[in-house]
Short mmCIF file of C-alpha atoms in Angstrom, two decimals:
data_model
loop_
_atom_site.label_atom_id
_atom_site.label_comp_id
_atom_site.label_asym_id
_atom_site.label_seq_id
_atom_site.Cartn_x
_atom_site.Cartn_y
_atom_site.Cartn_z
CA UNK A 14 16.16 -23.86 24.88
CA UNK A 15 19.39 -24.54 27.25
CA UNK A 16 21.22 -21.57 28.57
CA UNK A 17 24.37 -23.17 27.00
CA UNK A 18 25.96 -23.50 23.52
CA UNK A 19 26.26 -27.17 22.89
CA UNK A 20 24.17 -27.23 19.42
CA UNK A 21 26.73 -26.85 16.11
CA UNK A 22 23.36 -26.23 14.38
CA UNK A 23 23.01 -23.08 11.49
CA UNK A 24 21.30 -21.31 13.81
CA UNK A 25 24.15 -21.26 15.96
CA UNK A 26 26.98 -21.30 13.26
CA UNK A 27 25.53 -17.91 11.96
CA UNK A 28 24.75 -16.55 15.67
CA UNK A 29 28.57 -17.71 16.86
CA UNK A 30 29.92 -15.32 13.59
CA UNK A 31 27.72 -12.27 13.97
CA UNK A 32 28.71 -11.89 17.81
CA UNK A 33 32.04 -12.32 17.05
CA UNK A 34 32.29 -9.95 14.19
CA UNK A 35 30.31 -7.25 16.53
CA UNK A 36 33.07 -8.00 19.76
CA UNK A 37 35.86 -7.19 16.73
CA UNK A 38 34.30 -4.86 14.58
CA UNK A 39 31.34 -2.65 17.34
CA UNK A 40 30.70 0.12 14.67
CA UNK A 41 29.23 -2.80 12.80
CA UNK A 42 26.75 -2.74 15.42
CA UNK A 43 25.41 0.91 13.80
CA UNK A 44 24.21 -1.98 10.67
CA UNK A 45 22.19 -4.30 12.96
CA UNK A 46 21.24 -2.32 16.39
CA UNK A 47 17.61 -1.19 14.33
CA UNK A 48 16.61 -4.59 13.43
CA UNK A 49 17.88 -7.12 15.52
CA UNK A 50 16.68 -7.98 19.18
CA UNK A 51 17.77 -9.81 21.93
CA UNK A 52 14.94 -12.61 21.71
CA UNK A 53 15.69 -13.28 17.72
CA UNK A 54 18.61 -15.10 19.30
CA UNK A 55 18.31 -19.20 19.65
CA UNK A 56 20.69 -19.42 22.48
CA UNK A 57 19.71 -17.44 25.20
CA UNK A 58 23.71 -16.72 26.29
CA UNK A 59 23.79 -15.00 22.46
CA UNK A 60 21.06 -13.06 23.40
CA UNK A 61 22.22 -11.57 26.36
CA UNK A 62 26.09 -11.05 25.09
CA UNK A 63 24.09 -9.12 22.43
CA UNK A 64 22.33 -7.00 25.04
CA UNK A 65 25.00 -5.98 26.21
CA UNK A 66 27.24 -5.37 23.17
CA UNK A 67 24.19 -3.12 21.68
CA UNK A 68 23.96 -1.30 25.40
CA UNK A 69 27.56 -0.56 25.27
CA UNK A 70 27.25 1.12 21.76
CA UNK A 71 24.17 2.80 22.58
CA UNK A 72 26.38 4.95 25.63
CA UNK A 73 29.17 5.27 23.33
CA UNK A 74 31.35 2.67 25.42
CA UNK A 75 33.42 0.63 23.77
CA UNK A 76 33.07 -3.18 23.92
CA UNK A 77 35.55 -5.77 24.53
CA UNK A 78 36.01 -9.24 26.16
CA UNK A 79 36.99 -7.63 29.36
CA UNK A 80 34.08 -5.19 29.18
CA UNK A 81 31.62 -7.77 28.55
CA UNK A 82 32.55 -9.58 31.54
CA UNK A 83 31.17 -6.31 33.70
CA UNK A 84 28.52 -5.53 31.41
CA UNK A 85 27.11 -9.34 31.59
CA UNK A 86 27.55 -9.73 35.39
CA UNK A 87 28.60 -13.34 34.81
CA UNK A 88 31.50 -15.20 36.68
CA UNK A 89 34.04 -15.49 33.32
CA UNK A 90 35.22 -18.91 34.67
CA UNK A 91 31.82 -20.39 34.76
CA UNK A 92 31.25 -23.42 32.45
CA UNK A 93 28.99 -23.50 29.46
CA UNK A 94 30.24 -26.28 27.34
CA UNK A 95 33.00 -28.03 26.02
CA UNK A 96 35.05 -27.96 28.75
CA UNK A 97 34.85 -23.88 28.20
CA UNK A 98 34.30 -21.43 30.73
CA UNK A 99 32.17 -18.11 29.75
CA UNK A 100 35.39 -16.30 28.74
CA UNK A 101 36.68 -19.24 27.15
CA UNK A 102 33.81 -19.35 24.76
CA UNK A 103 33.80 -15.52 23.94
CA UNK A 104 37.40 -16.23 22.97
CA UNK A 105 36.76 -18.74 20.32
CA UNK A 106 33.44 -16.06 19.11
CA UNK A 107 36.25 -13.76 18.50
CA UNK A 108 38.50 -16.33 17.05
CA UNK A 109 35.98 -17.80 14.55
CA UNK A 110 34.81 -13.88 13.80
CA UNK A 111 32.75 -13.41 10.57
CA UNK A 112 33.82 -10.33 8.46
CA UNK A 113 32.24 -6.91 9.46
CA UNK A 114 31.05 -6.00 6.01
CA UNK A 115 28.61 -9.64 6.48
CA UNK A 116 27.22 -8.31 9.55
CA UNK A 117 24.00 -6.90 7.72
CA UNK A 118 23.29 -9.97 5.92
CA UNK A 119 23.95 -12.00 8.88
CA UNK A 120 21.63 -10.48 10.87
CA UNK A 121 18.56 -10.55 8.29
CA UNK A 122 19.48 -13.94 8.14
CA UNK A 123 19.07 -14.73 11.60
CA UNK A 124 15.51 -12.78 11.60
CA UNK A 125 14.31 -14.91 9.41
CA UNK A 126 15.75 -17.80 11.14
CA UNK A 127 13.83 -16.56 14.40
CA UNK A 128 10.80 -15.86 12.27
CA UNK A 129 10.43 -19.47 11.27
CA UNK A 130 10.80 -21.11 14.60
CA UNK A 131 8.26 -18.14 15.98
CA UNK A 132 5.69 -19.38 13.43
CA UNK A 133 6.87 -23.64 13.71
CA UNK A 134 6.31 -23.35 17.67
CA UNK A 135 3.29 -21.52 17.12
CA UNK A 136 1.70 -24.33 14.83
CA UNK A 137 3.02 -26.84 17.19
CA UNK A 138 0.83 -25.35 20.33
CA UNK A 139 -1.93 -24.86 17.93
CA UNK A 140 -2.04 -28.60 16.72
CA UNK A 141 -1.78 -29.51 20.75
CA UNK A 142 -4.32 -27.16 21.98
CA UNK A 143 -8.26 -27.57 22.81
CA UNK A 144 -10.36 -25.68 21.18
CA UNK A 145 -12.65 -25.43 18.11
CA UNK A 146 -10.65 -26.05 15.24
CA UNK A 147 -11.99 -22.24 13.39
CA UNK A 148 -10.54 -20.64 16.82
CA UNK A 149 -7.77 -22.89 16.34
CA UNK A 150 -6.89 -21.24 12.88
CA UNK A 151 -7.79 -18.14 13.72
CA UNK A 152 -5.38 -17.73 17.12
CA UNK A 153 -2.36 -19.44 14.98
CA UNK A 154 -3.07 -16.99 11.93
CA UNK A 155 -2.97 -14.14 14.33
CA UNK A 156 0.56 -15.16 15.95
CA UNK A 157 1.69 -15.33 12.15
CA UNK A 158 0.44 -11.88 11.95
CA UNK A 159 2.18 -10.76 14.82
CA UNK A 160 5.64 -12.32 13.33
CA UNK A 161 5.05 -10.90 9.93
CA UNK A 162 4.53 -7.25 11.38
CA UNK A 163 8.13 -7.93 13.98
CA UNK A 164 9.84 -8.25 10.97
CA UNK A 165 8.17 -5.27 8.60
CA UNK A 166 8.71 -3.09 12.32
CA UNK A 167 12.91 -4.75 11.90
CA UNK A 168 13.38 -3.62 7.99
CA UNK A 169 16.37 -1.38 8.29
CA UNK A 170 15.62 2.43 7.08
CA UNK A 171 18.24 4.49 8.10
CA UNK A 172 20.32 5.93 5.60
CA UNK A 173 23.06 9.04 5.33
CA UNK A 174 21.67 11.91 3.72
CA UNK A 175 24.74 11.79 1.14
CA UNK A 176 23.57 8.05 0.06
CA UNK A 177 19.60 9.29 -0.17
CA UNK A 178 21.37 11.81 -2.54
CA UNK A 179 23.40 9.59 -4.58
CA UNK A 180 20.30 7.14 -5.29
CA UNK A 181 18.14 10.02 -6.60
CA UNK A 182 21.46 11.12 -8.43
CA UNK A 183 21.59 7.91 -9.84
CA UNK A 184 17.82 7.59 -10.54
CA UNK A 185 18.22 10.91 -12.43
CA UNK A 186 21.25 9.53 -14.43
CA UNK A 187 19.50 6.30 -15.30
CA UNK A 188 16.20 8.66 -16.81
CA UNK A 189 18.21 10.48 -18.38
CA UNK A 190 20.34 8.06 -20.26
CA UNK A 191 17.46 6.11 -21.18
CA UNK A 192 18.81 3.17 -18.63
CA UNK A 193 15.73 3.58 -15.99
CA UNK A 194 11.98 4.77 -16.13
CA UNK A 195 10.85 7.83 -13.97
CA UNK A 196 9.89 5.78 -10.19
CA UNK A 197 5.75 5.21 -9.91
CA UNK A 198 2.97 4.76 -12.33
CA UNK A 199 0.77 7.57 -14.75
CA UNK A 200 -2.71 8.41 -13.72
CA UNK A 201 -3.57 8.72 -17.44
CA UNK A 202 -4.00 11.88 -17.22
CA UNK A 203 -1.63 14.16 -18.29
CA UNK A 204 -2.21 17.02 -16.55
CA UNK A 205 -3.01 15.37 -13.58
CA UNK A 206 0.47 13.36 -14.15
CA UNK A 207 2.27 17.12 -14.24
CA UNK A 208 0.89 18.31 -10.91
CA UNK A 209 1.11 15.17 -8.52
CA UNK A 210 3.89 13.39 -10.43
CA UNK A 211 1.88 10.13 -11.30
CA UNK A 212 1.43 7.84 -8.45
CA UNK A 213 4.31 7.74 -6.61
CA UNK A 214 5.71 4.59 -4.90
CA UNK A 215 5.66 4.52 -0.71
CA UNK A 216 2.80 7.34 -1.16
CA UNK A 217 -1.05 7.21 -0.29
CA UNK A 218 -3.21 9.20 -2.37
CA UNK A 219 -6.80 9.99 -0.93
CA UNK A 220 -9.62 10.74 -3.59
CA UNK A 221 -13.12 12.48 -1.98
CA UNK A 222 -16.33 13.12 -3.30
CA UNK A 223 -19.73 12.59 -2.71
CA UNK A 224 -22.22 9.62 -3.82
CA UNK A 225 -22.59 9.99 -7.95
CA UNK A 226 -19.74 12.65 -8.68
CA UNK A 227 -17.95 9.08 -10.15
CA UNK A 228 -15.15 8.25 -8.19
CA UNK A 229 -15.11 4.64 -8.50
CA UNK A 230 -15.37 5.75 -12.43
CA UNK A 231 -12.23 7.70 -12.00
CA UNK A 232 -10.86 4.98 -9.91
CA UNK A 233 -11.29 2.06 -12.51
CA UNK A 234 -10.28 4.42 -15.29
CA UNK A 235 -7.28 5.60 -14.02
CA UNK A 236 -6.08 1.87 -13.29
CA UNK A 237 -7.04 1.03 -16.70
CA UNK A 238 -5.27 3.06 -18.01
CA UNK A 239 -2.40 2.86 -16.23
CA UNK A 240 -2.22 -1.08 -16.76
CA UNK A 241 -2.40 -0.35 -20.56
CA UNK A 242 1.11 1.13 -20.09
CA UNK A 243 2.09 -2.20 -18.21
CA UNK A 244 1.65 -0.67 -14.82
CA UNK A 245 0.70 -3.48 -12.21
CA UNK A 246 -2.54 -2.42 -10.62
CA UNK A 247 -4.70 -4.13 -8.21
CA UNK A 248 -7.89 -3.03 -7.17
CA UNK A 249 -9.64 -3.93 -3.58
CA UNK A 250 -13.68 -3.35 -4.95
CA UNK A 251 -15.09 -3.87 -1.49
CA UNK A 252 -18.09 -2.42 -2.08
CA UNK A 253 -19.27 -3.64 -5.78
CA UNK A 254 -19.82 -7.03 -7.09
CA UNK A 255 -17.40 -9.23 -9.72
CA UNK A 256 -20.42 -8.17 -12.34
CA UNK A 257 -20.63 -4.34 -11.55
CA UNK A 258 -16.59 -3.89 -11.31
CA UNK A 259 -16.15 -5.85 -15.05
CA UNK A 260 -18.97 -3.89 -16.52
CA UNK A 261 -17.56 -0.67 -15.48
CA UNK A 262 -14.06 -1.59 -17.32
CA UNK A 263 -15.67 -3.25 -20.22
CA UNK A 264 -17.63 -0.04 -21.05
CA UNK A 265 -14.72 1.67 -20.42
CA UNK A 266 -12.48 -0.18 -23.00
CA UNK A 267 -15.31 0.35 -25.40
CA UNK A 268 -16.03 3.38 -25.18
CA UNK A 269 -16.95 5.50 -28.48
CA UNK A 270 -18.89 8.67 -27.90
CA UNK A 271 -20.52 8.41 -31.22
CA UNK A 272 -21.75 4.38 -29.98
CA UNK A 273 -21.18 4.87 -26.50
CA UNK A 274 -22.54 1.60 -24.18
CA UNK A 275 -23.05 2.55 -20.63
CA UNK A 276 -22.29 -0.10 -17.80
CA UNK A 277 -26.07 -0.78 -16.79
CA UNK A 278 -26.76 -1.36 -21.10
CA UNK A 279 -23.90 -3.89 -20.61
CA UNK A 280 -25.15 -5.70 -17.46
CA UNK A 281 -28.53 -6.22 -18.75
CA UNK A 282 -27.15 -7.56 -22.06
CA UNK A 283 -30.81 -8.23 -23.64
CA UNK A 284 -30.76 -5.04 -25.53
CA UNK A 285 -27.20 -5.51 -27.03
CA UNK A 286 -26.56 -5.56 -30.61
CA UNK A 287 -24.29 -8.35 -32.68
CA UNK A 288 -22.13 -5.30 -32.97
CA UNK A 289 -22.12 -4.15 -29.23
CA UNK A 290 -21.31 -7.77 -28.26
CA UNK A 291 -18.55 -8.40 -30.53
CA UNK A 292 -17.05 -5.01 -29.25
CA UNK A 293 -17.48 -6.47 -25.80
CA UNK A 294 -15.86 -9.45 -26.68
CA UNK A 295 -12.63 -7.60 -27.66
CA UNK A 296 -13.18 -5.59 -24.63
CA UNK A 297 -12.49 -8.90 -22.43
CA UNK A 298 -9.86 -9.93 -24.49
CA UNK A 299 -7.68 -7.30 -23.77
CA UNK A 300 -8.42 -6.86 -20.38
CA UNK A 301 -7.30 -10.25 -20.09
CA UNK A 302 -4.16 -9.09 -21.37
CA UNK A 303 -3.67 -6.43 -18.96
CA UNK A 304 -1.79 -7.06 -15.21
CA UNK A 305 -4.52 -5.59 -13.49
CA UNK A 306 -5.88 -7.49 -10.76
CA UNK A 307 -9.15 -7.55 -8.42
CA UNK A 308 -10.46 -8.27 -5.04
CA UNK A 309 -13.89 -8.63 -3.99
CA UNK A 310 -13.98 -9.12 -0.48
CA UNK A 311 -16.72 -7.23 1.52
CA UNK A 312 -14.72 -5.92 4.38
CA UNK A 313 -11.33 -5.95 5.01
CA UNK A 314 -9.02 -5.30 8.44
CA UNK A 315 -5.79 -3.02 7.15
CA UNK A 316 -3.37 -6.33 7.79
CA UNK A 317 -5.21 -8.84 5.41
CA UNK A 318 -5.05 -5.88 2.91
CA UNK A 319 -1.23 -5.68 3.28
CA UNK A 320 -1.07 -9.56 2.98
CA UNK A 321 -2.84 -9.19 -0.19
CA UNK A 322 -1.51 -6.64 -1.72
CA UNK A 323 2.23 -8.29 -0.94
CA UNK A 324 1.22 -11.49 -2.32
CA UNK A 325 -0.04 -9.74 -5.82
CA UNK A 326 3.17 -8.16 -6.07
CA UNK A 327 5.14 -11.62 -5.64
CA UNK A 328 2.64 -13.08 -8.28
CA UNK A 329 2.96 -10.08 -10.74
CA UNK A 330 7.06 -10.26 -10.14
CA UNK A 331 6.95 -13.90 -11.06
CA UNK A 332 5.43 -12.68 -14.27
CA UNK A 333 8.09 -9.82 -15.13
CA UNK A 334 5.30 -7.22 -13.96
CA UNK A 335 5.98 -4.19 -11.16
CA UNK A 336 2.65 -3.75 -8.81
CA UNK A 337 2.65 -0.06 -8.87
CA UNK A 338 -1.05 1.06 -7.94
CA UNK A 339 -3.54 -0.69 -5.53
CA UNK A 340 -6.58 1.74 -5.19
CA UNK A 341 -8.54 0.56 -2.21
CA UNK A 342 -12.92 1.18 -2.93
CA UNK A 343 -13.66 2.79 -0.24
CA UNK A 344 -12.69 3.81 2.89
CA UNK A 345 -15.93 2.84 4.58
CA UNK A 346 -15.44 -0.68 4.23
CA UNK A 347 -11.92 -1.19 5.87
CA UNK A 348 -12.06 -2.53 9.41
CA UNK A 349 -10.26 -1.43 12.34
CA UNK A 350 -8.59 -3.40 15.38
CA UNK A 351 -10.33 -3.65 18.59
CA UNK A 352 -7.67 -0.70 19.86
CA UNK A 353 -10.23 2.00 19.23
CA UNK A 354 -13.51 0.73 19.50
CA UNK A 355 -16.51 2.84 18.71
CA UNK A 356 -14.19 5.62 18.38
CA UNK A 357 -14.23 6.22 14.89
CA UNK A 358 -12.11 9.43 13.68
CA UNK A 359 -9.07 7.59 15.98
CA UNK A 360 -10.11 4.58 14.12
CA UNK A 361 -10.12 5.90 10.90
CA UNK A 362 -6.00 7.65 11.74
CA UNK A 363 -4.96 3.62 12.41
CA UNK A 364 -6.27 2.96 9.05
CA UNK A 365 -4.87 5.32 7.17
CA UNK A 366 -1.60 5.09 8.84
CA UNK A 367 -1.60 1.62 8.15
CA UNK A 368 -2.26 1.82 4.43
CA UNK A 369 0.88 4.77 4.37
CA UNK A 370 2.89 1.28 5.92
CA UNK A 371 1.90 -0.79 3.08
CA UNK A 372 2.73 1.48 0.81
CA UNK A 373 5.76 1.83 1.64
CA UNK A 374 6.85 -1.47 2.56
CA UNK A 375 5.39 -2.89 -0.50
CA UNK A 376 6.64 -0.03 -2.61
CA UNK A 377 3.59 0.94 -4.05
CA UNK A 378 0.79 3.63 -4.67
CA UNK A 379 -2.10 3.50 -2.91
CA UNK A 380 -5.01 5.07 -4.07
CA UNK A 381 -7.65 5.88 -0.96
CA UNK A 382 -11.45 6.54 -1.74
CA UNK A 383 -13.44 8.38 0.27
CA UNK A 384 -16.90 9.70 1.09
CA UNK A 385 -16.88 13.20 1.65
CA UNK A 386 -19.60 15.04 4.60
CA UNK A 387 -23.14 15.78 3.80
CA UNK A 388 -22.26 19.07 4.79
CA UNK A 389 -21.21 20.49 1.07
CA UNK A 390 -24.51 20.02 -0.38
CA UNK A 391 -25.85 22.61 2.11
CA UNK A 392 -23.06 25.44 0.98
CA UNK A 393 -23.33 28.01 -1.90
CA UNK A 394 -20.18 26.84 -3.63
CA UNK A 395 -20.15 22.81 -3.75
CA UNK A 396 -16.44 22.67 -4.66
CA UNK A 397 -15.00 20.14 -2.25
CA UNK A 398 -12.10 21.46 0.14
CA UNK A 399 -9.76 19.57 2.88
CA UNK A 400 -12.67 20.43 5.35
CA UNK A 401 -15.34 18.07 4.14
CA UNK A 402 -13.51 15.28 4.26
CA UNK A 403 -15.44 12.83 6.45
CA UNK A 404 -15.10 11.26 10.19
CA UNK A 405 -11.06 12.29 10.80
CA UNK A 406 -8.46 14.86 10.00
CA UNK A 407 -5.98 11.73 10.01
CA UNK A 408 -6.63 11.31 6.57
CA UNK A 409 -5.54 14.56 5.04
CA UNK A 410 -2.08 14.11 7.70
CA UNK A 411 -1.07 11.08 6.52
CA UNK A 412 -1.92 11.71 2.59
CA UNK A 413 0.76 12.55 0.38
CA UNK A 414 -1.92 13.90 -2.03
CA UNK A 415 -5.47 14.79 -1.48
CA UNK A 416 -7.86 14.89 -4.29
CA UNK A 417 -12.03 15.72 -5.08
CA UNK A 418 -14.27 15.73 -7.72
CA UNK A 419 -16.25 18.05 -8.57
CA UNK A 420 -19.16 17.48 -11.24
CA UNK A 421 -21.49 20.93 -11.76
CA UNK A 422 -23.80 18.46 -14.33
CA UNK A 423 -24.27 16.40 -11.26
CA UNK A 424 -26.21 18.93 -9.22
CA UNK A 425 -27.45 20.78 -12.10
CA UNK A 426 -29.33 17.17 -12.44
CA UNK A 427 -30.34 17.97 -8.84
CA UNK A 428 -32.04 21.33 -9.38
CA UNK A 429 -35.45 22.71 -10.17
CA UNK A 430 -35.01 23.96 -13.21
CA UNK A 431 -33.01 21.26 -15.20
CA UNK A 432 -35.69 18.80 -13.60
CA UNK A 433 -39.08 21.21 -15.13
CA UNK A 434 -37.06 21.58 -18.71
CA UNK A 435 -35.91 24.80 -18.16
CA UNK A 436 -34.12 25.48 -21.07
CA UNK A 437 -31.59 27.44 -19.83
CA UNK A 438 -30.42 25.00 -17.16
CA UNK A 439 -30.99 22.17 -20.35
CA UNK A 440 -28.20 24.45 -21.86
CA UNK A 441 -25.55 24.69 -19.33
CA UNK A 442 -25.99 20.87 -18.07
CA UNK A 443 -25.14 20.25 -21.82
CA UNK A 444 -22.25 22.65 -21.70
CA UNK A 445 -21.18 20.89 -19.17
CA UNK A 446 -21.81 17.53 -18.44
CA UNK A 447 -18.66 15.63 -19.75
CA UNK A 448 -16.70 17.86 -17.64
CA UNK A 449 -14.55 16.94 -14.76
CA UNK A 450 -12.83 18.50 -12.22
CA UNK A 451 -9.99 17.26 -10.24
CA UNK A 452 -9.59 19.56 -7.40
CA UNK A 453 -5.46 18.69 -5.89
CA UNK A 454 -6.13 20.26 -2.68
CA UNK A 455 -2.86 18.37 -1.06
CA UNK A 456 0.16 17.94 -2.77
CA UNK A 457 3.86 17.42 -1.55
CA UNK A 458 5.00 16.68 -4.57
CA UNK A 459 4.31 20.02 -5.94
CA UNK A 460 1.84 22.52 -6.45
CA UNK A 461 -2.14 22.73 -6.15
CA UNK A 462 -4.37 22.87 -8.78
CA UNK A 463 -7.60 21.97 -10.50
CA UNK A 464 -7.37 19.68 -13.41
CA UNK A 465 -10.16 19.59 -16.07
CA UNK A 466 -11.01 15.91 -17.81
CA UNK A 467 -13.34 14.78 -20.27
CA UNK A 468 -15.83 12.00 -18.74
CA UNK A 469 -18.59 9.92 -19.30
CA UNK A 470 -20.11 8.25 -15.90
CA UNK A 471 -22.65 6.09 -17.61
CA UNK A 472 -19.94 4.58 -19.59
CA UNK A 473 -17.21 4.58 -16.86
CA UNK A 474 -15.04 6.53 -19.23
CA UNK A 475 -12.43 9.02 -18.26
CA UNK A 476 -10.25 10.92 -20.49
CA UNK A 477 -7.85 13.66 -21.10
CA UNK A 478 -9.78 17.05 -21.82
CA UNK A 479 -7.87 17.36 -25.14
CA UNK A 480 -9.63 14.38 -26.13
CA UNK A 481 -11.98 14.38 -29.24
CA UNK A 482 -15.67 12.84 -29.31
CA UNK A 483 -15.61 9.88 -31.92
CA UNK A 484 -12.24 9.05 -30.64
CA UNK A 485 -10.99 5.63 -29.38
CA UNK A 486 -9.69 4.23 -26.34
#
């Protein structure tokens, strides 16, 4: 790129008005400073005039043709183009200034505008380079990457206090009035919905237990029945197959304790009644109907995730749909950059604060599921607590919520006595085994709690305690 301005192109047009409405107008420079750089410039001369204007406000000078001249160390008579000299052509910026309320959209323009020569030149040394053509691909889609997280680091955040107010106020006002919906999605559960507020948009929610208390049940139910209430959900199954994921929902949306048909009775499908399979059949009809989306992939680094989930959220707004919840299945199977290396618990904190990123750039939930320590099954009371979650205490920081289950029917199953037909374990494991617990052990959205649920783990059903055997889904 030359050093001088001799290009009329849009690139150029749009640069030419921003600088000029900054050299007028520098408290417009408080609306770009965050998310524009230096290098997002085409012409290098814009670049370093905007260096300089955003040093100047930075130390609280003020800016102005004359100061420039210092603040550049440039000779002002020295020619650029057109016949002009350097102060010549900061003359005409001023003169053809764009309007400092524009400055804000000007600059997001000119982001983008860098963003798609970043990612043309990269394809261009791509197509000219040696190399395999997978290593090809792969070294151009990681430059993408690289642009695509430049401009998620440039989004502009900074707001006054008083307007963070007045958008709540006017979130309120809109609830109230019956003109908005309350912000995030229900967990179907009502009680749970009272303590942690549903799932919340820009939040990550972390869900523990150990293998067989059922939280891919609770994870799959939840979304299920949040989508019935036209949330968007989208669920990363990294662990189970297409077959295992749609037999859990299908004996979910089925589900009848007086004909209940557990997942496995559904996969194997040879001992399935012409009634069973017709209610199947519905089953898949409405799920059809539902904007709840899966992905199957095996493992997963934290930016292909984000790519993901921001593409389902374009596809669902295309369709009149909000994304709202993406639970992720489980943490185990997310993949970590090269940074930290066999270091797992530091690992595990750049995971977790990249899935708080997503969420918030995406403006979505994001459920977390986790395996909690073998170290509970070895304690009196088997009640999970913060301690036992697994391999870093990154998760629980950068949680909004933090959630276990607990199942007592579960390791009454375990013991001695249920297992030899002791009748008095037979009796409690009947007492209690379609009870849940949902132990809120985090919670900035209000208080802690335990929340009792009705559930069914062979049939992948969850439900509000207050609900009645022979009821319907």
């Amino acid at each position: 790129m030359s050093d001088t301005p001799s290009s009329p192109s849009a690139d150029l047009l749009l640069e030419q008005e921003l600088l000029g409405c900054l050299i007028c107008a520098p408290e417009a420079l408080a609306a770009v400073a965050s998310s524009l750089e230096p290098e997002h410039f085409a012409q290098p001369l814009h670049g370093r005039l905007f260096e300089a204007l955003k040093a100047r406000h930075a130390s609280g000078a003020p800016s102005s043709p004359v100061t420039l001249a210092a603040a550049l160390k440039m000779d002002w008579s020295a020619p650029v183009a057109d016949d002009m000299t350097v102060g010549q052509y900061v003359a005409r910026l001023v003169a053809d200034a764009g309007p400092p309320i524009m400055a804000k959209s000007y600059s997001a323009d000119l982001r983008d505008m860098w963003a798609a020569r970043a990612i043309g030149d990269a394809v261009s040394r791509t197509a000219s380079s040696n190399g395999m053509p997978n290593e090809k691909l792969e070294a151009l889609l990681d430059e993408i990457d690289t642009v695509r997280a430049s401009m998620a680091d440039a989004q502009v955040t900074r707001e006054t206090a008083g307007e963070s107010a007045q958008r709540l106020l006017e979130q309120i006002n809109g609830i109230r009035c019956g003109e908005a919906q309350p912000s995030g999605a229900t967990t179907g559960f009502t009680d749970l919905d009272r303590i942690m507020l549903g799932y919340r948009p820009g939040e990550l929610i972390v869900l523990g237990a150990r293998p067989g208390v059922g939280k891919t049940t609770f994870g799959t139910s939840s979304l299920l029945q949040s989508a019935k209430q036209g949330n968007g959900v989208m669920l990363f199954s990294l662990e189970l197959s297409r077959e295992a994921v749609a037999a859990r929902l299908q004996a979910d949306l089925v589900f009848d304790a007086r004909f209940p048909l557990t997942h496995s009775q559904i996969r194997a499908g040879n001992g399935l009644s012409d009634h069973d399979f017709e209610r199947i059949m519905g089953a898949t009809a409405r799920m059809n109907a539902l904007p709840f989306e899966i992905e199957y992939a095996p493992r997963l680094a934290v930016a292909d995730l984000g790519a993901r989930v921001s593409a389902a959220r374009k596809r669902l707004a295309r369709a009149g749909v909000t994304l709202r919840v993406v639970a992720v299945d489980y943490l185990k199977f997310l993949k970590a950059t090269d940074r930290y290396k066999g270091q797992r618990a530091y690992e595990v904190g750049e995971i977790t604060a990249g899935l708080l990123a997503i969420a918030k750039d995406e403006g979505v939930c994001i459920l977390l599921l986790a395996q909690l320590n073998r170290g509970i099954e070895s304690e009196k009371d088997k009640r999970p607590d913060l301690h036992h979650l697994r391999e870093s205490g990154d998760i629980e920081s950068d949680a909004n919520v933090v959630m276990f289950l607990y199942r007592e029917a579960y390791y009454l199953e375990k013991s001695e006595a249920y297992r030899s037909g002791d009748l008095q374990a037979l009796a409690e494991h009947e007492h209690v085994r379609n009870k849940l617990e949902v132990v809120v052990a985090k919670n900035r959205n209000g208080p802690t709690g335990t929340v009792d649920l009705f559930c069914d783990i062979g049939a992948s059903a969850i439900r509000n305690l207050d609900w009645r055997y022979g009821g319907h889904t």
